Coordinates of C-alpha atoms in Angstrom, one line a residue:
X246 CA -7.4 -51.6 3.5
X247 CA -7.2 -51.7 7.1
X248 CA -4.3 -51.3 9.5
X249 CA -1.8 -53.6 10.9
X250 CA -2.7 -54.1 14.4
X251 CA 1.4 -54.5 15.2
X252 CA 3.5 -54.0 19.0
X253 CA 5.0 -50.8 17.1
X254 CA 1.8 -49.1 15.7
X255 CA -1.0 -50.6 17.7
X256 CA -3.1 -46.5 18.7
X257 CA -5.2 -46.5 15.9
X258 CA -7.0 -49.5 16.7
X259 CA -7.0 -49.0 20.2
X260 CA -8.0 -45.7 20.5
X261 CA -11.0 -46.8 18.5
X262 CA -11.8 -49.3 20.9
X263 CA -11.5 -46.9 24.0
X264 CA -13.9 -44.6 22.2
X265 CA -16.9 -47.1 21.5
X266 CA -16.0 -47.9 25.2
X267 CA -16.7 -44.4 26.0
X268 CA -13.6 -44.8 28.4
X269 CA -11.7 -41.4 29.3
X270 CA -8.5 -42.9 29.6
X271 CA -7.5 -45.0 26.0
X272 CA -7.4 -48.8 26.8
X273 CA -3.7 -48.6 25.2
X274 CA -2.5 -47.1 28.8
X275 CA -3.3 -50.3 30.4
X276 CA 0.6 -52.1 29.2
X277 CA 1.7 -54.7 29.9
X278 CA 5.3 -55.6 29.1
X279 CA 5.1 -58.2 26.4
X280 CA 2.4 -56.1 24.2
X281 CA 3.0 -52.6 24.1
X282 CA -0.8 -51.3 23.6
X283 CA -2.3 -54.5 24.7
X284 CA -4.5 -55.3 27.7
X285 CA -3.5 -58.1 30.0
X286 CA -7.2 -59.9 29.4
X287 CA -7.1 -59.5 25.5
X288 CA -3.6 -60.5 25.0
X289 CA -4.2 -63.7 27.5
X290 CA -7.9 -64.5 25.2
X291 CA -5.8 -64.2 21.8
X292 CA -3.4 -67.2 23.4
X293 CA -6.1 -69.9 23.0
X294 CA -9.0 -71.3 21.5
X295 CA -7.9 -72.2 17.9
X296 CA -8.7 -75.2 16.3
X297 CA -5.6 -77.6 15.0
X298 CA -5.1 -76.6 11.4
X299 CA -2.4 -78.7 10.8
X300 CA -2.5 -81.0 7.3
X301 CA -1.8 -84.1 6.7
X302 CA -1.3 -86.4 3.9
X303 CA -0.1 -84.0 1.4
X304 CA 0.8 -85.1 -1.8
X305 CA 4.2 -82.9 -3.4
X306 CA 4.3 -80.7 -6.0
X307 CA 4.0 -82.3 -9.9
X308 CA 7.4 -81.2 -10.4
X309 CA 9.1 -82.3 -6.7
X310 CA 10.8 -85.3 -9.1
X311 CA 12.0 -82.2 -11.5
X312 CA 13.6 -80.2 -8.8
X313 CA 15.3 -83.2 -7.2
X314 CA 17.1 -83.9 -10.3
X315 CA 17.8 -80.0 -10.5
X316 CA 19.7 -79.9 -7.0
X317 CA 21.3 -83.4 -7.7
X318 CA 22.9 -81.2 -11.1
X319 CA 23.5 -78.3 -8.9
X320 CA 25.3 -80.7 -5.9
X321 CA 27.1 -82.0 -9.1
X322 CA 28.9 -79.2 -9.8
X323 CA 29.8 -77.9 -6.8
X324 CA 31.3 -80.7 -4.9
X325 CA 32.7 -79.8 -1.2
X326 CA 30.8 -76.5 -1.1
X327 CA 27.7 -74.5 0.9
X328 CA 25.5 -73.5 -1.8
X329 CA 23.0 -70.7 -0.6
X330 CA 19.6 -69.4 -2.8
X331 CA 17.4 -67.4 -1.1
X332 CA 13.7 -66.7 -2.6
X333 CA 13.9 -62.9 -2.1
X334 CA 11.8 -60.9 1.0
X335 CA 8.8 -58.6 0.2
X336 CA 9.8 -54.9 -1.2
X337 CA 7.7 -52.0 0.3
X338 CA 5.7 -50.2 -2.4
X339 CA 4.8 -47.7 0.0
X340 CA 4.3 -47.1 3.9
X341 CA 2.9 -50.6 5.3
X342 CA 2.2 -51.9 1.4
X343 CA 4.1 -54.0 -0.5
X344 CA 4.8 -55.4 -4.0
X345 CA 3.3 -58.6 -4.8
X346 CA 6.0 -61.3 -4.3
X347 CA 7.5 -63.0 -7.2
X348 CA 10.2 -65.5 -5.8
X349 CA 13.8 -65.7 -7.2
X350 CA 13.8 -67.7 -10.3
X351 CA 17.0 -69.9 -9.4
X352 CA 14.4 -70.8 -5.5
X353 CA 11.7 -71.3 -7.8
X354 CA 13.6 -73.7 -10.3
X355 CA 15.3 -75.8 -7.4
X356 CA 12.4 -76.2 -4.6
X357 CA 9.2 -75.5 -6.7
X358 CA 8.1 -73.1 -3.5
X359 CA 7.2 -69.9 -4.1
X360 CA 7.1 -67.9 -1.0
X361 CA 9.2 -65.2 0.7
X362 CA 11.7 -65.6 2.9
X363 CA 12.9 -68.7 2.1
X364 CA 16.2 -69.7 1.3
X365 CA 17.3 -72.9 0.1
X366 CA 20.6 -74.4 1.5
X367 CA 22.6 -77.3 0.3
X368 CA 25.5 -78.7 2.8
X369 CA 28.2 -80.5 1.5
X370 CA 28.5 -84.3 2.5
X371 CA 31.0 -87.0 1.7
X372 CA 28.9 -87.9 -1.5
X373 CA 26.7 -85.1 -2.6
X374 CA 24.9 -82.6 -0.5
X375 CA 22.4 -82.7 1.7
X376 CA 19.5 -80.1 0.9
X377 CA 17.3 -78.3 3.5
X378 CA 14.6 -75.2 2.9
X379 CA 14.3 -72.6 4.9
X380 CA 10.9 -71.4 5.8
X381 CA 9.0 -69.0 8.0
X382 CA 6.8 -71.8 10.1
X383 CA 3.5 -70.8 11.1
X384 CA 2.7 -68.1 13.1
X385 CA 2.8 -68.5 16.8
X386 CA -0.3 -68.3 18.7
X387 CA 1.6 -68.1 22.0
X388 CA 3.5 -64.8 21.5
X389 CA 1.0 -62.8 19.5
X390 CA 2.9 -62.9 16.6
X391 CA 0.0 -64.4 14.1
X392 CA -2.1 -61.1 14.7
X393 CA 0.1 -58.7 16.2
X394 CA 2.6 -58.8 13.6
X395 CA 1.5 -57.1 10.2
X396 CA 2.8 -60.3 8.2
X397 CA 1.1 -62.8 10.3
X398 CA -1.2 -65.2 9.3
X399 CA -4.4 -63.4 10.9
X400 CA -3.0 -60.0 8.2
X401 CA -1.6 -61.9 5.3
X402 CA -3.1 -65.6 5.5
X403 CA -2.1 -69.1 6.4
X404 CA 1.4 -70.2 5.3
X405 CA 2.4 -74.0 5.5
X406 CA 3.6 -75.5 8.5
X407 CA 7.3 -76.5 8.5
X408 CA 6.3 -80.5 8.5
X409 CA 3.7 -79.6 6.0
X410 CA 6.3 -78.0 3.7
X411 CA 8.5 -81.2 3.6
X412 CA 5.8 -83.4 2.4
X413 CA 4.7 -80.6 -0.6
X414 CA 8.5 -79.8 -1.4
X415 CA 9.9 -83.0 -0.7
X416 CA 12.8 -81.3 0.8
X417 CA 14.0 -81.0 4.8
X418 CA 12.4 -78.0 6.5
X419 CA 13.4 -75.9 9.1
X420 CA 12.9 -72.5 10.5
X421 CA 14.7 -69.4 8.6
X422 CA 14.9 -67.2 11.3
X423 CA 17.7 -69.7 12.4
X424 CA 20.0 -69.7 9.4
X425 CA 21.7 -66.1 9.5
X426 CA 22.8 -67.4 13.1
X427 CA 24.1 -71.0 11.0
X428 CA 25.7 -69.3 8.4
X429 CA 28.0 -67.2 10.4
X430 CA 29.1 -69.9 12.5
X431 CA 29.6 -72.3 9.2
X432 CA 33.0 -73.2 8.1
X433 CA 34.5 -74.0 4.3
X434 CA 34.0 -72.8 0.8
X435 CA 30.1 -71.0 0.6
X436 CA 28.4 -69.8 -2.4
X437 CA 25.4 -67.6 -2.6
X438 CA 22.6 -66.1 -5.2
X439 CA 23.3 -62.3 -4.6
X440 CA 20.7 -59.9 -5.1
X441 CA 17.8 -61.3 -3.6
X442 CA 18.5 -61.5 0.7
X443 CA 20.5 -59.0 2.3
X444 CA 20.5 -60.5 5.3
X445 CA 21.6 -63.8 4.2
X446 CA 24.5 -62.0 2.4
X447 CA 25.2 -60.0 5.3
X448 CA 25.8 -63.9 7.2
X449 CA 28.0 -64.5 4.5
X450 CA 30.5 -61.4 3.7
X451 CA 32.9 -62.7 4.8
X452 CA 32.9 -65.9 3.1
X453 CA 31.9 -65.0 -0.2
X454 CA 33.8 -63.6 -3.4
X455 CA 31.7 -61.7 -6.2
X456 CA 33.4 -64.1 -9.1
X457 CA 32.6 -67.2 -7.1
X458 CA 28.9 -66.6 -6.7
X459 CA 28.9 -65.3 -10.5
X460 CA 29.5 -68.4 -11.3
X461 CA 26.6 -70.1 -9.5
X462 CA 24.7 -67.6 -10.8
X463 CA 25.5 -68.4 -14.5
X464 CA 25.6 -72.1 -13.8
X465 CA 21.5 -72.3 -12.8
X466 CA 20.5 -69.3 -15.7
X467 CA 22.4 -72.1 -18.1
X468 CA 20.6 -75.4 -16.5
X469 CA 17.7 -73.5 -17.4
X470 CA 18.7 -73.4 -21.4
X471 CA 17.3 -77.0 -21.8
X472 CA 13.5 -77.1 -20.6
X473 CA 12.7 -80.7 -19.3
X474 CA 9.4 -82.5 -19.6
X475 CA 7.6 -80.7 -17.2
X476 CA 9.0 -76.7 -18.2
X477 CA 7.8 -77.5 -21.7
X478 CA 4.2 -78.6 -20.4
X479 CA 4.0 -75.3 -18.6
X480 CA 5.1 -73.6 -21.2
X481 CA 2.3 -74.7 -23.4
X482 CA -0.1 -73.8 -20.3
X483 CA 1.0 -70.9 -20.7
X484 CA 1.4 -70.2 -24.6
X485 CA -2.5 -71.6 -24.4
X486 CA -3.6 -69.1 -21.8
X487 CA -2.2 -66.3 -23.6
X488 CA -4.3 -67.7 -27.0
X489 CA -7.4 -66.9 -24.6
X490 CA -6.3 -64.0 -23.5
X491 CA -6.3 -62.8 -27.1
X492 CA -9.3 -63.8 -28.1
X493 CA -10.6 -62.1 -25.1
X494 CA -9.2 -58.8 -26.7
X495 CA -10.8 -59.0 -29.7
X496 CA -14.0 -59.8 -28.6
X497 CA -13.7 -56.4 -26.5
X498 CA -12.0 -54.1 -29.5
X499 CA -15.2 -52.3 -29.7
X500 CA -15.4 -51.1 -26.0
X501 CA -11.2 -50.3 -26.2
X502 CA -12.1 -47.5 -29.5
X503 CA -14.4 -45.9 -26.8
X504 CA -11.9 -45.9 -24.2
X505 CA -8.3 -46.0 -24.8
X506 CA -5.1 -49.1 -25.1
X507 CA -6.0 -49.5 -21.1
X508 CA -9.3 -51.4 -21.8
X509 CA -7.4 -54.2 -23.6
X510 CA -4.5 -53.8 -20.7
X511 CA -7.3 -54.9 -18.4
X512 CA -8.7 -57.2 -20.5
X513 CA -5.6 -59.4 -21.0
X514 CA -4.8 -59.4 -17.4
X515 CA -8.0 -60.5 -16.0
X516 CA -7.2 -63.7 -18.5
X517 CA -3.5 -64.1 -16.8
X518 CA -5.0 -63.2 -13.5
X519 CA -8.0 -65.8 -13.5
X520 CA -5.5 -68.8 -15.2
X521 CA -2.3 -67.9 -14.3
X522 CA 0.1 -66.1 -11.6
X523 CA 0.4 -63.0 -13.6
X524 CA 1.7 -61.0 -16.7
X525 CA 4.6 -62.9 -17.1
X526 CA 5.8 -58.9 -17.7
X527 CA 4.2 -55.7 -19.0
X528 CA 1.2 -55.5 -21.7
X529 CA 2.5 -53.9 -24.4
X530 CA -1.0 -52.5 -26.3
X531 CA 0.0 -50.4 -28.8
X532 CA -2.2 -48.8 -31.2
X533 CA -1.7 -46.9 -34.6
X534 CA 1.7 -45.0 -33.9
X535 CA 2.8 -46.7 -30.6
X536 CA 3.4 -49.9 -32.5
X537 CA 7.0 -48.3 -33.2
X538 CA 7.7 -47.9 -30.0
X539 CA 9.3 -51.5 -28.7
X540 CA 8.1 -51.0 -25.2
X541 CA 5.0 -49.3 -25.4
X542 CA 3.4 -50.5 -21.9
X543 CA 2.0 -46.8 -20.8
X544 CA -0.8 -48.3 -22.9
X545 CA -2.9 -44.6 -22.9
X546 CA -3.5 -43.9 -26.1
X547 CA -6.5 -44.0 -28.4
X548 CA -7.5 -47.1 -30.1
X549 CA -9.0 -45.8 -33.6
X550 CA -10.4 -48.2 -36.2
X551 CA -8.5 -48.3 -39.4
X552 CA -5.3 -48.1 -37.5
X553 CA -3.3 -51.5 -36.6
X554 CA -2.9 -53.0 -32.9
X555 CA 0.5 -54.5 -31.9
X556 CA -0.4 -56.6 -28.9
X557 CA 3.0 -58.4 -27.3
X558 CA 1.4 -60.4 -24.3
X559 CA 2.1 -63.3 -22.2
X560 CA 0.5 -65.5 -19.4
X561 CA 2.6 -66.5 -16.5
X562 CA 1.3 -69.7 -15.1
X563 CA 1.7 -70.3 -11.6
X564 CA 5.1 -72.3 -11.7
X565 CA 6.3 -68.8 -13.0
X566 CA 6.3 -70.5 -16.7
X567 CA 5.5 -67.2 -19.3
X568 CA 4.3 -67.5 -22.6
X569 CA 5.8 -64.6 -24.7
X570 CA 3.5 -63.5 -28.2
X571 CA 3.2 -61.1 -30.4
X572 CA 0.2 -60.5 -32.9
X573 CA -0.7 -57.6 -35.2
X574 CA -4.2 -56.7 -35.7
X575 CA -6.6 -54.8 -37.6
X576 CA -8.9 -52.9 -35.2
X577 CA -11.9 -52.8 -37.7
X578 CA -11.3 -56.5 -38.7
X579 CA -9.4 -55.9 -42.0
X580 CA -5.9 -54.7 -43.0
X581 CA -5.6 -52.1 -45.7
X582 CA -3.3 -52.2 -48.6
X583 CA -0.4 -51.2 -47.3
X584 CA -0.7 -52.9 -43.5
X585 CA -1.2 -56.0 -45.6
X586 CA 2.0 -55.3 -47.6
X587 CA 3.9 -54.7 -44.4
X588 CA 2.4 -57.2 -42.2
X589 CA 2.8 -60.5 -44.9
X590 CA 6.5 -59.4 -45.6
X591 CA 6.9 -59.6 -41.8
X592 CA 5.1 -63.0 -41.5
X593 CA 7.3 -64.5 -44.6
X594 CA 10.4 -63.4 -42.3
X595 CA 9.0 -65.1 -39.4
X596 CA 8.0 -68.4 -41.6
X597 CA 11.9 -68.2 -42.9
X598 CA 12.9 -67.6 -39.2
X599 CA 10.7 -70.8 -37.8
X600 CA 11.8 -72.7 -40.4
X601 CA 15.6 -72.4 -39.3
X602 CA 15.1 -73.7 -35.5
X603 CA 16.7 -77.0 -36.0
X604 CA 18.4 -79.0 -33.6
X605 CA 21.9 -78.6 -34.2
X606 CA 21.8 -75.4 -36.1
X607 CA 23.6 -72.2 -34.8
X608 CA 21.3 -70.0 -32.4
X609 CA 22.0 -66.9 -34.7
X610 CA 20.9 -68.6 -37.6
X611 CA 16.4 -67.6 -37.3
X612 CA 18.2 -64.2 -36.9
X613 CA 20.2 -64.1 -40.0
X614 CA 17.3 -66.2 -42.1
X615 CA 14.2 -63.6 -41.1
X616 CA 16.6 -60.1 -41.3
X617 CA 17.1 -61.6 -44.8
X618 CA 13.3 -61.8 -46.0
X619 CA 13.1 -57.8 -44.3
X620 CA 16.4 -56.7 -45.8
X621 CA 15.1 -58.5 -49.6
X622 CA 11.5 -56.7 -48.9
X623 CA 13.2 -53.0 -48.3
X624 CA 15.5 -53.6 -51.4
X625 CA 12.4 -54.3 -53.6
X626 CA 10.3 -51.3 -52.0
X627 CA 13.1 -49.4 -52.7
X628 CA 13.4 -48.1 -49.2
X629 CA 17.2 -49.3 -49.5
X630 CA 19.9 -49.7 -51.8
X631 CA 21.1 -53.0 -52.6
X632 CA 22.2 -55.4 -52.8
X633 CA 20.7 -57.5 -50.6
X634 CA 24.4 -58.5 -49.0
X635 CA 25.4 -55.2 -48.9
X636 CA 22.3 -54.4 -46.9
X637 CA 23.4 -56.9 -44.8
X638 CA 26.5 -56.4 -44.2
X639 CA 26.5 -52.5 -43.1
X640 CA 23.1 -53.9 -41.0
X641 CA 21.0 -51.1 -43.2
X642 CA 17.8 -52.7 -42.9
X643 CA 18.3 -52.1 -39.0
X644 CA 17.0 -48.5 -38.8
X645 CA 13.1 -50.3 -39.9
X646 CA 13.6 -53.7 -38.3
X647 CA 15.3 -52.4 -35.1
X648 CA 15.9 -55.6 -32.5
X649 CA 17.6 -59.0 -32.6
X650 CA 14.5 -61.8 -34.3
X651 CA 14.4 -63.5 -30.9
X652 CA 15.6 -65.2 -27.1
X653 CA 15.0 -67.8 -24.8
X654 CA 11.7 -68.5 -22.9
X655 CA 11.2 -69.9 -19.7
X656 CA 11.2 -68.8 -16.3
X657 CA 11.7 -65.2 -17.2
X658 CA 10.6 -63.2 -20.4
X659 CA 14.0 -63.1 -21.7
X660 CA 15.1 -66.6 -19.7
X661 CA 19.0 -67.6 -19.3
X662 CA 20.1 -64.1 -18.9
X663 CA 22.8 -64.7 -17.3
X664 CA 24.2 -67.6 -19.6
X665 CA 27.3 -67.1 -21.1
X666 CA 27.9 -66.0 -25.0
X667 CA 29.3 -69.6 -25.8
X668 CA 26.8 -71.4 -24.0
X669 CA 23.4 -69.1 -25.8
X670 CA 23.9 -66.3 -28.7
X671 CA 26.8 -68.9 -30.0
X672 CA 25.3 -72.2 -29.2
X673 CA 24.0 -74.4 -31.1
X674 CA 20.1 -75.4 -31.0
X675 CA 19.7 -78.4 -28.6
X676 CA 16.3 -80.8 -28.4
X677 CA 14.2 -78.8 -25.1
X678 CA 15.5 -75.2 -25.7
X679 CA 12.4 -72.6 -26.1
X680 CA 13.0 -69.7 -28.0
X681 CA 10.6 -66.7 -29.6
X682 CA 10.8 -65.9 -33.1
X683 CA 9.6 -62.7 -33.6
X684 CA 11.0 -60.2 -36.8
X685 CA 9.6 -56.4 -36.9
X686 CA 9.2 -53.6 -39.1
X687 CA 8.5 -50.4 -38.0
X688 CA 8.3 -47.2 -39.6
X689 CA 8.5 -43.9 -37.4
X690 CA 5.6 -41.8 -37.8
X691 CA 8.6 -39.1 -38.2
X692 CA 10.5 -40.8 -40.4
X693 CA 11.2 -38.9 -44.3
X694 CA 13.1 -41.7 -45.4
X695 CA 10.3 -43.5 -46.2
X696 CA 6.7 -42.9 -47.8
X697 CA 4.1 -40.7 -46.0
X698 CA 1.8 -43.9 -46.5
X699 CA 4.6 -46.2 -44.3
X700 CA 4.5 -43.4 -42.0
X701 CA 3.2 -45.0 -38.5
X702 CA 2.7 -48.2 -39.4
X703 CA 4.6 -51.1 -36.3
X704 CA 4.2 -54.8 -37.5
X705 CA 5.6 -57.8 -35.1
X706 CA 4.7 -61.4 -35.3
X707 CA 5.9 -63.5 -32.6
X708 CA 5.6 -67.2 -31.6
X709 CA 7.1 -69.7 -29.0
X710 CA 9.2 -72.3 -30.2
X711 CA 10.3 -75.3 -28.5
X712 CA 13.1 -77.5 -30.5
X713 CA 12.5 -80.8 -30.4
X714 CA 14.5 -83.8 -31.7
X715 CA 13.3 -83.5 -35.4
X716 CA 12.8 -79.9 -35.9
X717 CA 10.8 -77.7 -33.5
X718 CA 6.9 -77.1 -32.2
X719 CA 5.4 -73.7 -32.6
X720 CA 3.9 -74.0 -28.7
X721 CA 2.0 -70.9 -30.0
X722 CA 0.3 -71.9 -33.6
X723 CA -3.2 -71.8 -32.4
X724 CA -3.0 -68.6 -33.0
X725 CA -3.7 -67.4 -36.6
X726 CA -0.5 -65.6 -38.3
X727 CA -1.2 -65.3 -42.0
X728 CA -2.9 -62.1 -42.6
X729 CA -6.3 -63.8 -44.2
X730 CA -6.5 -66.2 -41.8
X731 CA -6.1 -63.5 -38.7
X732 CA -9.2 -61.6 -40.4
X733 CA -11.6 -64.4 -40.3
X734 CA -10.5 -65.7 -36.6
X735 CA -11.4 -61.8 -36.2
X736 CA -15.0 -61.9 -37.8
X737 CA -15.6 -65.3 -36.4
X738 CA -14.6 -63.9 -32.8
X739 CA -16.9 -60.9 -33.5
X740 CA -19.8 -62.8 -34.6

């Protein structure tokens, strides 16, 4: 990776240059005022001689119509006041790297844009608000910032022009380097999204209260409770990436028994990588053992055939849209006695689970229906004493089944987090929400409660569920889940 060539650290570069020049004296001690380390004659030549980039015609986004309707909500209900969501800035990984940018979920929901920096702003008007984005325009050829700077265009790539911007977004565009300067001089009630732009909240301490910008925040994390037509199209874009990304990993079980969990890391990623944005959050790969640990994502362990694989994997398209699936398979192809026991008791308490997402039902109720199948399935193994209600009741069956059945999809892995109890754990199922359904049972490799045979054995089955207005839609069914059917998908993706 090469070095930024940047006003505060531009030696390295120059010096390199003096030294093919065979110069004594480094080029970097001719200054001039503007360019620290710059000659005169190179920082004159970089001025001029670029084409006009500019585009024109651009059609929006397929989901400009989506996000309109989102602000006019938003402007809805918060009448009279400055609304403020910033898309986040880049975080330093180390030195002059950074993290790959991911763009707050509340920007990405309301503008569709997806790059940092920007910060959406809705004024209040008479009727409504009026919207504007906030953007970095291009870099400017004139000052040296599009090569000087280590985040211009010449380091980092082109970005859109402001006027190109409003015809993608379909939103008013102006330059963010502006709006710190705007917001301190505004007047009347502001809101923000904290936790994203210090230096837009820094504009704004002293017209902002904690409770009130809670509330914004809750208000968008429960808009996003009820997917519309476009959020449940990329959810299946998703969900259906993720099915390939699976396939991919069986294909490659071989190659992962000589390596390690890391193989099919890699092998799932490239899949998200080549069809999506990302992971929409970290690979869990676990193998044998690991399968009992919920968030296995060191992923460094041994992939040994006979044992089970618990892969929990998503796609994240590039709308930020991520799938969220769970299967559990046999590394040689075939499940032995007892993984078969385990792993069909788990799949009848997911079928009982699915089979209770109904439009108006109570969110808790896939919950109660698949802990019931587990709970019934210990009883009989004799793992617990019954009865079954009594299981239920002092949450017994908990120590093997561990985590609630489920949550919402969307944006984010575990979407709406900021929703309040009344409006998601103790709702009721509406047409458009997208949930996971995904039971457990998991039996420490420590654990003397139960069986040596039990002993290590992690089984999770989960699928993504969208309710609809006569039941629901398993986004995720092309994906085998009945334990004979998962074997010969295996041996047909083996050949």
């Amino acid at each position: 990776m090469s070095e930024a060539l940047n006003p505060e650290t531009p030696e390295a570069v120059l010096d390199d240059a003096a030294d093919e020049a065979g110069e004594e004296e480094p080029i970097k001690q001719r200054k001039n005022g503007l360019y620290p380390g710059v000659s005169d004659e190179l920082a004159e030549n970089m001025k001029s001689g670029w084409a006009d980039t500019e585009l024109r015609g651009l059609e929006p986004i397929a989901q400009a119509e989506y996000t309109a309707a989102r602000r006019t909500a938003l402007s809805a209900r918060f009448p009279g006041e400055r609304l403020v969501i910033p898309a986040g800035n880049l975080k330093t990984r180390s030195n002059d790297t950074d993290y790959p940018f991911r763009a707050s979920v509340e920007y990405a929901y309301l503008t569709g844009n997806l790059t940092e920096d920007g910060v959406l702003v809705l004024e209040p008007t008479v009727d409504g608000h009026n919207a504007t984005i906030y953007l970095l325009p291009r870099s400017d050829r004139e000052n040296g910032e599009f090569w000087l700077s280590g985040q211009g265009e010449l380091w980092v790539g082109r970005r859109h022009s402001l006027t190109e911007a409003e015809q993608v977004y379909g939103i008013p565009a102006s330059d963010v380097r502006e709006l710190a300067d705007k917001l301190r001089a505004a007047t009347g009630p502001v809101r923000v999204v904290r936790g994203y732009d210090a230096g837009i909240e820094a504009a704004l301490t002293d017209k902002v209260t904690a409770e009130r910008d809670e509330e914004l925040r809750v208000f968008l994390s429960e808009a996003r409770l009820i997917k519309d037509d476009f959020e449940a199209g990329e959810l299946q874009k998703a969900v259906d990436s993720t099915a390939r990304g699976f396939e991919d990993v069986v294909k490659v079980l071989d190659k992962a028994e000589a390596t390690s969990e890391r193989y099919i890391e890699g092998t799932f990623f490239l899949r998200a990588r080549v069809e999506g944005n990302d992971i929409g959050y970290g690979s869990i790969c676990a193998a044998g053992p690991h399968a009992c640990t919920l968030h296995w994502v060191r992923n460094d362990g041994p992939v040994r055939s006979g044992d089970l694989l618990l892969l929990d994997a998503g796609v994240e398209t590039h709308t930020l849209y991520t799938a969220d699936v769970t299967r559990t398979l046999p590394v040689n192809g075939r499940y032995s006695e007892i993984q078969k026991k385990i792993y069909d008791a788990v799949y009848e308490a997911q079928e009982a689970g699915i089979a209770a997402v109904q439009p108006g039902a109570k969110y808790r109720d896939f919950h109660d229906a698949a802990q019931r199948v587990l709970a019934e399935k210990l009883v009989e193994w004799g793992l617990v004493e019954g009865p079954v209600e009594r299981v239920l009741e002092l949450g017994l069956q908990r120590r093997w089944t561990l985590h609630g059945t489920g949550h919402m999809l969307g944006m984010d892995v575990h979407d709406c987090a900021a929703a309040r109890t009344e409006t998601y754990v103790d709702s009721t199922l509406e047409p458009g929400m997208c949930l996971t359904v995904e039971p457990g049972l998991y039996f420490q490799a420590d654990d003397l409660t139960v069986p040596e045979e039990y002993r290590g054995i992690g089984v999770r089955i989960e699928d993504d569920i969208l309710v609809t207005e006569d039941g629901n839609r398993n986004l995720s069914d092309g994906l085998p889940r009945r334990s004979d059917e998962v074997e010969a998908w295996m041996a047909a993706l083996k050949g």
